[in-house]
Amino acid sequence: MASSGSSRSSKIPEILAVSGGRPLQAVGFGTASFPFVAEDVKNAVLAALDLGYRHIDTASVYGSEQVVGEAVTEATRRGVIASRGEVFVTTKVWCTQCHPDLVLPSLKESLQKLQMEYVDLYLVHWPMSVKPSKPHLFMKREDIVPMDLRGVWEAMEECHRLGLAKMIGVSNFTTRKLQELLAIAKIPPAVNQVELNPVWQQKKLIEFCKEKGIHVTAYSPLGGQTRTSQTNAILHCEALKEIAEARGKSVAQVFSVYFLNSS
Ligand SMILES: NC(=O)c1ccc[n+]([C@@H]2O[C@H](COP(=O)([O-])OP(=O)(O)OC[C@H]3O[C@@H](n4cnc5c(N)ncnc54)[C@H](OP(=O)(O)O)[C@@H]3O)[C@@H](O)[C@H]2O)c1
């Protein structure tokens, strides 16, 4: 995201400023990895920075904030980047901390792990609250509690006012949830990060976000939600394979270009 002086990073196109923020790279590097192997994720982030990525996506529930911070520090030490300011870092508050009094402490804990003074973008990971506990992925239905959207968003706005989050946004919000949020927000969400790919196009949601000035970020653009490349609905789609073959590229390469052109 940051306009880095490095020639390698200039290979990834930037998109215009999101909601008054600085320009950001159109392709980010995700750090969700299950099972999580710290050394592997740290090395992957270091390799990504070395290749020119400057837009890194993490979340408290991924357990990757610490290694993202370490990789950014290490990349600075090695001279791959001049400073942390060259990297656009997104992190997210998990459902177990989606309570008005837990959002700010959760961001402070994330910043401590990241060894950073601010994140560029802080997201509400899901429009859902779960009984407070350490962030964990496997939630029981009986632990889901009604979400205090107003209180949670006020806490997000406070994170922004304190300068700890340069921008605030949401993830996995439907049009209806966004409408609810826009009706109460003093600072509207800058971003909605949602699953988006050729088999899950969410056209109405994209139209709505465009109309409201909310930037849409795609996660799992290559069908990662199927978890394994053996059953991946995109990488194994015959029509997409034909398009890729006709251009002498892989399906992943064709869709990187597709997302760059539509961002
Ligand atoms: N906000 C949210 O709720 C949310 C949810 C999910 C993800 N995310 C973010 O989005 C990031 C990306 O998610 P994802 O991993 O699901 O996305 P993805 O971009 O769809 O990539 C993963 C899938 O694509 C395959 N793949 C990746 N690069 C490839 C290449 N060059 N050629 C062929 N196949 C390739 C992987 O295969 P293999 O299995 O063989 O490696 C895997 O099946 C996450 O790390 C996280 O930061 C956010």
Coordinates of C-alpha atoms and ligand atoms in Angstrom, one line a residue:
M1 CA 0.0 0.0 0.0
A2 CA 2.6 2.5 0.9
S3 CA 4.2 4.2 -2.0
S4 CA 7.5 2.6 -1.6
G5 CA 10.6 3.7 -3.4
S6 CA 11.6 0.1 -4.1
S7 CA 11.6 -1.0 -7.7
R8 CA 10.2 -4.4 -6.8
S9 CA 7.1 -3.0 -5.0
S10 CA 6.3 -0.8 -8.0
K11 CA 5.3 -4.0 -9.8
I12 CA 2.1 -4.2 -7.8
P13 CA -0.3 -1.5 -9.0
E14 CA -1.7 0.9 -6.4
I15 CA -5.3 2.0 -6.2
L16 CA -6.4 5.4 -5.3
A17 CA -6.8 6.5 -1.7
V18 CA -9.5 4.7 0.2
S19 CA -11.7 7.2 2.1
G20 CA -9.0 9.8 2.5
G21 CA -6.3 7.3 3.4
R22 CA -3.1 6.9 1.4
P23 CA -2.9 4.9 -1.8
L24 CA -2.7 1.2 -1.3
Q25 CA -1.5 -1.8 -3.3
A26 CA -4.4 -3.5 -5.1
V27 CA -3.1 -6.9 -4.1
G28 CA -2.5 -7.7 -0.4
F29 CA -0.8 -10.6 1.3
G30 CA -3.0 -12.7 3.6
T31 CA -1.6 -14.4 6.7
A32 CA -4.4 -16.7 7.8
S33 CA -2.9 -20.2 7.9
F34 CA -4.4 -23.3 9.5
P35 CA -2.6 -25.1 11.0
F36 CA -0.5 -22.0 12.0
V37 CA 3.2 -22.5 11.9
A38 CA 4.8 -19.3 13.1
E39 CA 8.2 -19.7 11.4
D40 CA 6.5 -20.5 8.0
V41 CA 4.2 -17.5 8.2
K42 CA 7.0 -15.2 9.2
N43 CA 9.2 -16.4 6.3
A44 CA 6.2 -16.1 3.9
V45 CA 5.7 -12.4 5.0
L46 CA 9.4 -11.7 4.7
A47 CA 9.4 -13.3 1.2
A48 CA 6.3 -11.3 0.3
L49 CA 7.9 -8.0 1.4
D50 CA 11.0 -8.9 -0.5
L51 CA 8.9 -9.5 -3.6
G52 CA 7.3 -6.1 -3.3
Y53 CA 4.1 -6.7 -1.3
R54 CA 3.4 -3.7 1.0
H55 CA -0.1 -4.5 2.0
I56 CA -0.4 -7.2 4.7
D57 CA -3.7 -8.6 6.1
T58 CA -3.8 -10.1 9.6
A59 CA -6.3 -10.6 12.4
S60 CA -6.2 -11.3 16.1
V61 CA -7.8 -14.7 15.5
Y62 CA -5.2 -15.7 12.9
G63 CA -2.4 -15.6 15.6
S64 CA -0.2 -14.1 13.0
E65 CA 0.2 -10.5 14.3
Q66 CA 3.3 -11.3 16.2
V67 CA 5.1 -12.7 13.2
V68 CA 3.9 -10.0 10.9
G69 CA 5.5 -7.5 13.3
E70 CA 8.7 -9.5 13.5
A71 CA 8.8 -9.8 9.7
V72 CA 8.3 -6.0 9.2
T73 CA 11.0 -5.3 11.8
E74 CA 13.4 -7.8 10.1
A75 CA 12.6 -6.4 6.6
T76 CA 13.5 -2.9 7.9
R77 CA 16.7 -4.2 9.5
R78 CA 17.7 -5.9 6.2
G79 CA 16.9 -2.7 4.2
V80 CA 14.1 -4.3 2.2
I81 CA 11.9 -1.5 3.4
A82 CA 12.9 1.8 4.9
S83 CA 10.5 1.8 7.7
R84 CA 7.2 0.3 9.0
G85 CA 5.5 3.3 7.3
E86 CA 6.0 1.7 3.9
V87 CA 3.6 -1.2 4.8
F88 CA -0.2 -1.0 5.0
V89 CA -1.3 -3.3 7.8
T90 CA -4.8 -4.4 8.4
T91 CA -5.9 -6.3 11.5
K92 CA -9.3 -7.2 12.8
V93 CA -11.2 -7.5 16.1
W94 CA -12.6 -11.0 16.6
C95 CA -16.2 -11.9 17.7
T96 CA -15.1 -12.6 21.3
Q97 CA -13.9 -9.0 21.6
C98 CA -16.9 -7.5 19.7
H99 CA -18.2 -5.8 22.8
P100 CA -18.0 -2.1 23.4
D101 CA -15.5 -2.3 26.3
L102 CA -13.3 -4.9 24.6
V103 CA -12.6 -3.4 21.2
L104 CA -9.9 -0.8 22.3
P105 CA -8.1 -3.3 24.6
S106 CA -8.1 -5.8 21.7
L107 CA -6.5 -3.3 19.4
K108 CA -3.9 -2.3 22.0
E109 CA -3.1 -6.0 22.4
S110 CA -2.8 -6.4 18.6
L111 CA -0.5 -3.4 18.4
Q112 CA 1.7 -4.8 21.1
K113 CA 2.0 -8.1 19.1
L114 CA 2.6 -6.2 15.9
Q115 CA 5.1 -4.0 17.7
M116 CA 3.5 -1.0 16.0
E117 CA 2.0 2.3 17.1
Y118 CA -0.9 2.1 14.7
V119 CA -2.6 -0.1 12.1
D120 CA -3.6 1.4 8.8
L121 CA -6.9 -0.4 8.9
Y122 CA -8.9 -1.9 11.7
L123 CA -11.9 -4.1 10.9
V124 CA -14.8 -5.7 12.7
H125 CA -14.1 -9.2 11.6
W126 CA -17.7 -10.4 11.6
P127 CA -21.0 -8.8 12.4
M128 CA -21.4 -11.1 15.4
S129 CA -20.6 -11.1 19.1
V130 CA -19.6 -14.2 21.1
K131 CA -19.1 -14.4 24.9
P132 CA -15.8 -12.8 25.8
S133 CA -12.8 -15.2 25.8
K134 CA -9.4 -15.5 24.1
P135 CA -10.0 -15.2 20.3
H136 CA -10.7 -18.7 18.9
L137 CA -12.3 -19.9 15.6
F138 CA -14.5 -22.7 16.9
M139 CA -17.5 -21.0 18.4
K140 CA -20.5 -22.7 20.0
R141 CA -24.0 -21.6 19.0
E142 CA -24.9 -21.0 22.7
D143 CA -22.0 -18.6 23.1
I144 CA -23.3 -16.2 20.5
V145 CA -24.8 -13.1 22.1
P146 CA -26.7 -10.1 20.6
M147 CA -24.3 -7.6 19.1
D148 CA -24.3 -4.0 20.4
L149 CA -23.5 -2.6 17.0
R150 CA -23.7 1.0 18.1
G151 CA -21.4 0.4 21.1
V152 CA -18.9 -1.6 19.1
W153 CA -18.8 1.0 16.3
E154 CA -18.4 3.8 18.8
A155 CA -15.4 1.9 20.2
M156 CA -14.0 1.5 16.7
E157 CA -14.4 5.3 16.2
E158 CA -12.5 5.9 19.4
C159 CA -9.7 3.7 18.1
H160 CA -9.5 6.0 15.1
R161 CA -9.7 9.2 17.1
L162 CA -6.8 8.0 19.3
G163 CA -4.7 7.6 16.1
L164 CA -4.4 3.8 16.8
A165 CA -6.3 3.0 13.6
K166 CA -5.8 5.2 10.6
M167 CA -9.0 3.9 9.0
I168 CA -11.8 1.7 10.4
G169 CA -14.0 -0.7 8.5
V170 CA -15.9 -4.0 8.6
S171 CA -15.7 -7.5 7.2
N172 CA -18.4 -10.0 6.2
F173 CA -21.1 -7.3 6.4
T174 CA -24.2 -7.8 4.3
T175 CA -26.1 -4.8 2.7
R176 CA -28.6 -4.9 5.5
K177 CA -25.9 -4.9 8.2
L178 CA -24.2 -2.0 6.4
Q179 CA -27.4 -0.1 6.3
E180 CA -27.8 -0.6 10.1
L181 CA -24.3 0.6 10.6
L182 CA -24.5 3.6 8.3
A183 CA -27.6 4.8 10.2
I184 CA -25.6 5.1 13.5
A185 CA -22.0 5.7 12.4
K186 CA -20.3 9.1 12.9
I187 CA -17.4 7.8 10.9
P188 CA -18.6 5.5 8.1
P189 CA -16.7 2.3 7.4
A190 CA -14.0 2.8 4.9
V191 CA -13.9 -0.8 3.8
N192 CA -15.9 -4.0 3.7
Q193 CA -13.7 -7.1 3.4
V194 CA -15.8 -10.0 2.0
E195 CA -15.4 -13.2 0.1
L196 CA -15.4 -12.4 -3.5
N197 CA -14.5 -14.5 -6.5
P198 CA -15.9 -15.7 -9.8
V199 CA -18.2 -18.2 -8.1
W200 CA -19.3 -15.7 -5.4
Q201 CA -19.6 -12.3 -7.1
Q202 CA -21.9 -10.4 -4.7
K203 CA -22.9 -7.9 -7.3
K204 CA -25.7 -6.2 -5.3
L205 CA -23.4 -5.8 -2.3
I206 CA -20.7 -4.3 -4.5
E207 CA -23.2 -1.9 -6.1
F208 CA -24.4 -0.8 -2.7
C209 CA -20.9 -0.2 -1.4
K210 CA -19.9 1.8 -4.5
E211 CA -23.0 4.0 -4.0
K212 CA -22.0 4.6 -0.3
G213 CA -18.3 5.1 -0.9
I214 CA -17.3 1.9 0.9
H215 CA -14.3 0.2 -0.6
V216 CA -14.7 -3.5 -1.1
T217 CA -11.8 -5.8 -0.5
A218 CA -11.9 -9.4 -1.8
Y219 CA -10.8 -12.3 0.4
S220 CA -10.3 -15.8 -0.9
P221 CA -10.2 -14.5 -4.5
L222 CA -8.9 -17.9 -5.6
G223 CA -11.6 -19.9 -3.8
G224 CA -9.6 -20.5 -0.6
Q225 CA -12.8 -21.1 1.4
T226 CA -12.9 -24.7 0.0
R227 CA -9.6 -25.0 2.1
T228 CA -7.9 -27.4 -0.3
S229 CA -6.7 -26.8 -3.9
Q230 CA -8.0 -30.4 -4.7
T231 CA -11.6 -29.3 -4.5
N232 CA -11.3 -25.6 -5.4
A233 CA -14.3 -24.4 -7.4
I234 CA -12.3 -21.7 -9.1
L235 CA -8.9 -23.3 -9.8
H236 CA -10.8 -26.4 -11.2
C237 CA -13.4 -24.6 -13.2
E238 CA -13.3 -25.7 -16.8
A239 CA -14.4 -22.4 -18.2
L240 CA -11.7 -20.6 -16.3
K241 CA -9.1 -23.2 -17.3
E242 CA -10.0 -22.5 -20.9
I243 CA -9.5 -18.8 -20.5
A244 CA -6.1 -19.4 -18.8
E245 CA -5.0 -21.9 -21.4
A246 CA -5.9 -19.6 -24.3
R247 CA -3.5 -17.0 -22.7
G248 CA -0.8 -19.4 -21.7
K249 CA -1.3 -18.5 -18.0
S250 CA -2.4 -20.3 -14.9
V251 CA -6.0 -19.7 -13.6
A252 CA -4.4 -17.9 -10.6
Q253 CA -2.5 -15.6 -12.9
V254 CA -5.6 -14.8 -14.9
F255 CA -7.6 -14.0 -11.8
S256 CA -4.9 -11.8 -10.3
V257 CA -5.2 -9.7 -13.5
Y258 CA -9.0 -9.8 -13.3
F259 CA -9.0 -8.4 -9.8
L260 CA -6.4 -5.8 -10.6
N261 CA -8.4 -4.5 -13.5
S262 CA -11.7 -4.4 -11.5
S263 CA -10.2 -2.8 -8.4
Ligands
LIG1 N1 -12.1 -11.3 6.6 C1 -12.3 -12.6 6.6 O1 -13.3 -13.1 7.2 C2 -11.3 -13.5 5.8 C3 -11.7 -14.8 5.6 C4 -10.8 -15.6 4.9 C5 -9.6 -15.0 4.4 N2 -9.3 -13.7 4.7 C6 -8.0 -13.1 4.3 O2 -7.7 -13.4 2.9 C7 -6.5 -14.1 2.8 C8 -6.5 -15.1 1.6 O3 -7.5 -16.0 1.8 P1 -7.5 -17.5 1.2 O4 -6.2 -18.1 1.5 O5 -8.7 -18.1 1.5 O6 -7.4 -17.0 -0.4 P2 -7.2 -17.5 -1.8 O7 -6.5 -16.3 -2.5 O8 -8.5 -17.9 -2.4 O9 -6.0 -18.6 -1.9 C9 -6.0 -19.8 -1.3 C10 -6.3 -20.9 -2.4 O10 -5.7 -20.6 -3.6 C11 -4.7 -21.6 -3.9 N3 -3.6 -20.8 -4.5 C12 -3.0 -19.7 -4.0 N4 -2.1 -19.2 -4.8 C13 -2.1 -20.0 -5.9 C14 -1.4 -20.0 -7.1 N5 -0.5 -19.0 -7.4 N6 -1.6 -21.0 -8.0 C15 -2.5 -21.9 -7.7 N7 -3.2 -22.0 -6.6 C16 -3.0 -21.0 -5.7 C17 -4.4 -22.3 -2.6 O11 -3.9 -23.5 -2.9 P3 -3.2 -24.5 -1.8 O12 -4.2 -24.9 -0.8 O13 -2.6 -25.6 -2.6 O14 -2.1 -23.6 -1.2 C18 -5.7 -22.2 -1.9 O15 -6.6 -23.3 -2.4 C19 -6.3 -14.8 4.1 O16 -4.9 -15.1 4.4 C20 -6.8 -13.7 5.1 O17 -5.8 -12.7 5.3 C21 -10.1 -13.0 5.4

